[in-house]
Amino acid sequence: METKFKNANMGKGMDFLWLALTAFGGLGLEAVYAYMLEPMVYGGEMQSWNTWQIILHWTITCTTWGMVAWYTVRSAKKNYGFDLFEKSGPVRLWQWAAAIVCAAVCLSSTYIDWRGSKLLLEFERLGALKFTFQYIYYLFEVVMFMLIIVYGQKAFEIWFKKSNIPYGGIVVALTWGMAHWLSKGTLAAGLYSSFGGFCFGAVYLLLNRKIKWTYAALCVMFIL
């Protein structure tokens, strides 16, 4: 009986890990577009694309991410009874304080890495039109790696029966975070993103899994 229960938990945990990996796979589709499909259509690599080709790339990517996000959220609720927007208890003062510290650490590291305000520097580099679409793209990206955190957290909680360890942050650090190693070409970029991913996972727990508050916090921590 105990073995049967363990097997059931293993399978249920795998279901949620699969949802996390589905979200990660959705993120990875951008690479397929950018490095395989779109260069054939546009006749050149991404570095040579004009403004409207880049905007079209962001639009296609965001549309894909939106569809993948919708699929995973729907599947989690319909198949496994997991409601992403389920209400939770109030966030205590110490939790807000700890979340603010995590946000401050991320914002400080971003400022140091960019040697100034990322927001202002990107606006200067991109111009108003591309800047707008770039930041819409970021908003969708936050949704995707937040889902990796949520489903990864759920999977490991089922397996290890502990709810105060940021498993989701570890999962997103090892997937989305380290993927930046490949996309940016340096281990330092991967480690930097992995550290940020771990902080994002911690904030999800600190905010009592309130998905709207978590999304807002992650947007601030990642985008700014």
mmCIF file of C-alpha atoms in Angstrom:
data_model
loop_
_atom_site.group_PDB
_atom_site.id
_atom_site.type_symbol
_atom_site.label_atom_id
_atom_site.label_comp_id
_atom_site.label_asym_id
_atom_site.label_seq_id
_atom_site.Cartn_x
_atom_site.Cartn_y
_atom_site.Cartn_z
ATOM 1 C CA MET A 1 0.000 0.000 0.000
ATOM 2 C CA GLU A 2 2.836 2.368 0.904
ATOM 3 C CA THR A 3 4.669 1.542 -2.327
ATOM 4 C CA LYS A 4 1.506 2.232 -4.313
ATOM 5 C CA PHE A 5 1.161 5.616 -2.576
ATOM 6 C CA LYS A 6 4.785 6.487 -3.335
ATOM 7 C CA ASN A 7 4.348 5.529 -6.969
ATOM 8 C CA ALA A 8 1.236 7.704 -7.188
ATOM 9 C CA ASN A 9 3.136 10.657 -5.734
ATOM 10 C CA MET A 10 6.032 10.055 -8.106
ATOM 11 C CA GLY A 11 3.664 10.104 -11.059
ATOM 12 C CA LYS A 12 1.830 13.211 -9.869
ATOM 13 C CA GLY A 13 5.116 15.020 -9.294
ATOM 14 C CA MET A 14 6.241 14.083 -12.789
ATOM 15 C CA ASP A 15 3.028 15.550 -14.177
ATOM 16 C CA PHE A 16 3.903 18.932 -12.708
ATOM 17 C CA LEU A 17 7.549 18.678 -13.685
ATOM 18 C CA TRP A 18 6.379 17.978 -17.209
ATOM 19 C CA LEU A 19 4.310 21.175 -17.126
ATOM 20 C CA ALA A 20 7.409 23.067 -15.978
ATOM 21 C CA LEU A 21 9.430 21.570 -18.827
ATOM 22 C CA THR A 22 6.616 22.373 -21.263
ATOM 23 C CA ALA A 23 6.875 26.034 -20.259
ATOM 24 C CA PHE A 24 10.645 25.831 -20.672
ATOM 25 C CA GLY A 25 10.196 24.213 -24.073
ATOM 26 C CA GLY A 26 7.866 27.045 -25.022
ATOM 27 C CA LEU A 27 10.613 29.505 -24.168
ATOM 28 C CA GLY A 28 13.015 27.479 -26.296
ATOM 29 C CA LEU A 29 10.808 27.799 -29.367
ATOM 30 C CA GLU A 30 12.123 31.334 -29.746
ATOM 31 C CA ALA A 31 15.530 29.887 -30.596
ATOM 32 C CA VAL A 32 13.942 27.743 -33.295
ATOM 33 C CA TYR A 33 12.341 30.835 -34.792
ATOM 34 C CA ALA A 34 15.389 33.074 -34.441
ATOM 35 C CA TYR A 35 18.125 30.706 -35.575
ATOM 36 C CA MET A 36 16.395 28.275 -37.922
ATOM 37 C CA LEU A 37 13.101 29.441 -39.425
ATOM 38 C CA GLU A 38 13.220 33.230 -39.619
ATOM 39 C CA PRO A 39 16.723 33.489 -41.147
ATOM 40 C CA MET A 40 15.404 31.439 -44.082
ATOM 41 C CA VAL A 41 12.434 33.783 -44.459
ATOM 42 C CA TYR A 42 14.329 37.055 -43.982
ATOM 43 C CA GLY A 43 17.451 35.986 -45.847
ATOM 44 C CA GLY A 44 19.877 36.753 -43.046
ATOM 45 C CA GLU A 45 20.787 36.257 -39.401
ATOM 46 C CA MET A 46 19.088 38.193 -36.590
ATOM 47 C CA GLN A 47 21.857 40.807 -36.463
ATOM 48 C CA SER A 48 20.900 41.956 -39.972
ATOM 49 C CA TRP A 49 17.131 42.167 -39.473
ATOM 50 C CA ASN A 50 15.397 45.488 -39.862
ATOM 51 C CA THR A 51 13.078 47.019 -37.269
ATOM 52 C CA TRP A 52 9.879 45.442 -38.556
ATOM 53 C CA GLN A 53 11.436 42.003 -38.855
ATOM 54 C CA ILE A 54 12.574 42.215 -35.227
ATOM 55 C CA ILE A 55 9.126 43.413 -34.131
ATOM 56 C CA LEU A 56 7.513 40.555 -36.073
ATOM 57 C CA HIS A 57 9.866 38.118 -34.340
ATOM 58 C CA TRP A 58 8.859 39.451 -30.923
ATOM 59 C CA THR A 59 5.175 39.322 -31.887
ATOM 60 C CA ILE A 60 5.359 35.703 -33.067
ATOM 61 C CA THR A 61 7.346 34.734 -29.979
ATOM 62 C CA CYS A 62 4.898 36.396 -27.582
ATOM 63 C CA THR A 63 1.940 34.779 -29.347
ATOM 64 C CA THR A 64 3.582 31.368 -29.002
ATOM 65 C CA TRP A 65 4.390 31.954 -25.343
ATOM 66 C CA GLY A 66 0.830 33.062 -24.669
ATOM 67 C CA MET A 67 -0.531 29.874 -26.217
ATOM 68 C CA VAL A 68 1.877 27.644 -24.267
ATOM 69 C CA ALA A 69 1.076 29.477 -21.021
ATOM 70 C CA TRP A 70 -2.660 29.092 -21.633
ATOM 71 C CA TYR A 71 -2.206 25.380 -22.342
ATOM 72 C CA THR A 72 -0.238 24.677 -19.166
ATOM 73 C CA VAL A 73 -2.550 26.700 -16.915
ATOM 74 C CA ARG A 74 -5.600 25.001 -18.409
ATOM 75 C CA SER A 75 -4.023 21.545 -18.158
ATOM 76 C CA ALA A 76 -2.954 22.088 -14.546
ATOM 77 C CA LYS A 77 -6.505 22.997 -13.516
ATOM 78 C CA LYS A 78 -8.426 20.564 -15.702
ATOM 79 C CA ASN A 79 -6.236 17.485 -15.327
ATOM 80 C CA TYR A 80 -4.686 17.925 -11.886
ATOM 81 C CA GLY A 81 -7.028 20.297 -10.015
ATOM 82 C CA PHE A 82 -4.278 22.888 -9.594
ATOM 83 C CA ASP A 83 -5.614 26.451 -9.745
ATOM 84 C CA LEU A 84 -2.849 28.961 -10.364
ATOM 85 C CA PHE A 85 -5.018 31.739 -8.949
ATOM 86 C CA GLU A 86 -6.121 29.952 -5.793
ATOM 87 C CA LYS A 87 -6.318 32.266 -2.798
ATOM 88 C CA SER A 88 -3.722 31.963 -0.038
ATOM 89 C CA GLY A 89 -3.130 33.459 3.396
ATOM 90 C CA PRO A 90 -1.990 37.039 4.005
ATOM 91 C CA VAL A 91 1.649 37.957 3.475
ATOM 92 C CA ARG A 92 3.295 38.863 6.781
ATOM 93 C CA LEU A 93 5.492 41.885 7.311
ATOM 94 C CA TRP A 94 8.714 39.868 7.506
ATOM 95 C CA GLN A 95 7.817 38.177 4.213
ATOM 96 C CA TRP A 96 7.346 41.525 2.495
ATOM 97 C CA ALA A 97 10.676 42.667 3.936
ATOM 98 C CA ALA A 98 12.476 39.551 2.697
ATOM 99 C CA ALA A 99 10.869 39.863 -0.750
ATOM 100 C CA ILE A 100 11.965 43.507 -0.943
ATOM 101 C CA VAL A 101 15.515 42.466 -0.049
ATOM 102 C CA CYS A 102 15.492 39.881 -2.857
ATOM 103 C CA ALA A 103 14.189 42.500 -5.273
ATOM 104 C CA ALA A 104 16.825 45.010 -4.152
ATOM 105 C CA VAL A 105 19.594 42.457 -4.672
ATOM 106 C CA CYS A 106 18.376 41.687 -8.203
ATOM 107 C CA LEU A 107 17.927 45.341 -9.116
ATOM 108 C CA SER A 108 21.360 46.229 -7.746
ATOM 109 C CA SER A 109 23.045 43.426 -9.661
ATOM 110 C CA THR A 110 21.262 44.485 -12.858
ATOM 111 C CA TYR A 111 22.380 48.075 -12.368
ATOM 112 C CA ILE A 112 25.966 46.937 -11.856
ATOM 113 C CA ASP A 113 25.837 44.547 -14.824
ATOM 114 C CA TRP A 114 24.435 47.227 -17.153
ATOM 115 C CA ARG A 115 26.507 50.010 -15.584
ATOM 116 C CA GLY A 116 23.403 52.105 -15.239
ATOM 117 C CA SER A 117 19.632 51.834 -15.543
ATOM 118 C CA LYS A 118 18.690 48.985 -17.869
ATOM 119 C CA LEU A 119 15.386 50.707 -18.644
ATOM 120 C CA LEU A 120 16.961 54.001 -19.702
ATOM 121 C CA LEU A 121 19.862 52.413 -21.549
ATOM 122 C CA GLU A 122 17.551 50.175 -23.569
ATOM 123 C CA PHE A 123 15.287 53.098 -24.405
ATOM 124 C CA GLU A 124 18.302 55.038 -25.686
ATOM 125 C CA ARG A 125 19.546 52.046 -27.684
ATOM 126 C CA LEU A 126 16.242 50.876 -29.145
ATOM 127 C CA GLY A 127 14.174 53.998 -29.593
ATOM 128 C CA ALA A 128 10.528 54.314 -28.597
ATOM 129 C CA LEU A 129 9.006 51.815 -31.072
ATOM 130 C CA LYS A 130 11.373 48.894 -30.563
ATOM 131 C CA PHE A 131 11.565 49.637 -26.844
ATOM 132 C CA THR A 132 7.783 49.234 -26.527
ATOM 133 C CA PHE A 133 7.738 45.867 -28.259
ATOM 134 C CA GLN A 134 10.869 44.693 -26.440
ATOM 135 C CA TYR A 135 9.213 45.327 -23.098
ATOM 136 C CA ILE A 136 5.983 43.619 -24.149
ATOM 137 C CA TYR A 137 8.227 40.669 -24.990
ATOM 138 C CA TYR A 138 9.722 40.848 -21.488
ATOM 139 C CA LEU A 139 6.250 40.788 -19.928
ATOM 140 C CA PHE A 140 5.512 37.510 -21.707
ATOM 141 C CA GLU A 141 8.921 36.096 -20.813
ATOM 142 C CA VAL A 142 8.185 36.717 -17.135
ATOM 143 C CA VAL A 143 4.968 34.707 -17.465
ATOM 144 C CA MET A 144 6.892 31.767 -18.902
ATOM 145 C CA PHE A 145 9.663 31.511 -16.352
ATOM 146 C CA MET A 146 7.153 32.166 -13.554
ATOM 147 C CA LEU A 147 5.253 29.080 -14.702
ATOM 148 C CA ILE A 148 8.467 27.046 -14.567
ATOM 149 C CA ILE A 149 8.839 28.189 -10.958
ATOM 150 C CA VAL A 150 5.228 27.389 -10.027
ATOM 151 C CA TYR A 151 5.110 23.912 -11.567
ATOM 152 C CA GLY A 152 8.645 23.015 -10.532
ATOM 153 C CA GLN A 153 7.818 24.018 -6.961
ATOM 154 C CA LYS A 154 4.696 21.879 -6.958
ATOM 155 C CA ALA A 155 6.507 18.835 -8.360
ATOM 156 C CA PHE A 156 9.249 18.790 -5.744
ATOM 157 C CA GLU A 157 6.879 19.540 -2.891
ATOM 158 C CA ILE A 158 4.922 16.440 -3.829
ATOM 159 C CA TRP A 159 8.116 14.393 -3.793
ATOM 160 C CA PHE A 160 9.859 15.792 -0.722
ATOM 161 C CA LYS A 161 6.902 16.985 1.392
ATOM 162 C CA LYS A 162 8.479 20.326 2.255
ATOM 163 C CA SER A 163 6.917 23.632 1.260
ATOM 164 C CA ASN A 164 9.486 26.150 2.517
ATOM 165 C CA ILE A 165 12.332 25.360 0.110
ATOM 166 C CA PRO A 166 12.393 27.296 -3.201
ATOM 167 C CA TYR A 167 12.481 24.246 -5.446
ATOM 168 C CA GLY A 168 10.911 26.265 -8.242
ATOM 169 C CA GLY A 169 13.773 28.730 -8.097
ATOM 170 C CA ILE A 170 16.236 25.852 -8.441
ATOM 171 C CA VAL A 171 14.343 24.400 -11.410
ATOM 172 C CA VAL A 172 14.177 27.749 -13.220
ATOM 173 C CA ALA A 173 17.860 28.378 -12.440
ATOM 174 C CA LEU A 174 18.835 25.059 -14.025
ATOM 175 C CA THR A 175 16.607 25.534 -17.080
ATOM 176 C CA TRP A 176 15.868 29.125 -18.066
ATOM 177 C CA GLY A 177 18.878 30.459 -16.180
ATOM 178 C CA MET A 178 21.494 28.153 -17.634
ATOM 179 C CA ALA A 179 19.945 28.431 -21.108
ATOM 180 C CA HIS A 180 21.363 31.953 -21.050
ATOM 181 C CA TRP A 181 24.790 30.326 -21.004
ATOM 182 C CA LEU A 182 24.069 29.056 -24.510
ATOM 183 C CA SER A 183 22.232 32.118 -25.794
ATOM 184 C CA LYS A 184 24.682 34.678 -24.368
ATOM 185 C CA GLY A 185 27.773 32.563 -24.937
ATOM 186 C CA THR A 186 29.334 32.923 -21.484
ATOM 187 C CA LEU A 187 29.097 30.898 -18.282
ATOM 188 C CA ALA A 188 28.974 34.159 -16.305
ATOM 189 C CA ALA A 189 25.714 35.126 -18.058
ATOM 190 C CA GLY A 190 24.254 31.729 -17.243
ATOM 191 C CA LEU A 191 25.266 31.918 -13.584
ATOM 192 C CA TYR A 192 23.947 35.476 -13.315
ATOM 193 C CA SER A 193 20.557 34.426 -14.728
ATOM 194 C CA SER A 194 20.528 31.321 -12.532
ATOM 195 C CA PHE A 195 21.083 33.426 -9.431
ATOM 196 C CA GLY A 196 18.218 35.683 -10.482
ATOM 197 C CA GLY A 197 16.016 32.638 -11.096
ATOM 198 C CA PHE A 198 16.675 31.346 -7.591
ATOM 199 C CA CYS A 199 15.700 34.740 -6.140
ATOM 200 C CA PHE A 200 12.523 34.719 -8.232
ATOM 201 C CA GLY A 201 11.605 31.329 -6.784
ATOM 202 C CA ALA A 202 12.202 32.590 -3.251
ATOM 203 C CA VAL A 203 9.937 35.585 -3.860
ATOM 204 C CA TYR A 204 7.154 33.277 -5.073
ATOM 205 C CA LEU A 205 7.204 31.529 -1.690
ATOM 206 C CA LEU A 206 7.634 34.733 0.302
ATOM 207 C CA LEU A 207 4.518 36.172 -1.306
ATOM 208 C CA ASN A 208 2.543 33.057 -0.307
ATOM 209 C CA ARG A 209 2.224 31.924 -3.946
ATOM 210 C CA LYS A 210 -0.098 34.839 -4.745
ATOM 211 C CA ILE A 211 0.322 34.714 -8.487
ATOM 212 C CA LYS A 212 -0.636 38.327 -9.252
ATOM 213 C CA TRP A 213 1.721 39.726 -6.625
ATOM 214 C CA THR A 214 4.429 37.320 -7.742
ATOM 215 C CA TYR A 215 4.069 38.345 -11.364
ATOM 216 C CA ALA A 216 4.259 42.032 -10.461
ATOM 217 C CA ALA A 217 7.340 41.453 -8.303
ATOM 218 C CA LEU A 218 9.103 39.379 -10.950
ATOM 219 C CA CYS A 219 8.397 42.028 -13.578
ATOM 220 C CA VAL A 220 10.077 44.641 -11.395
ATOM 221 C CA MET A 221 13.024 42.369 -10.587
ATOM 222 C CA PHE A 222 13.587 41.166 -14.160
ATOM 223 C CA ILE A 223 12.555 44.074 -16.357
ATOM 224 C CA LEU A 224 13.946 47.005 -14.395
#
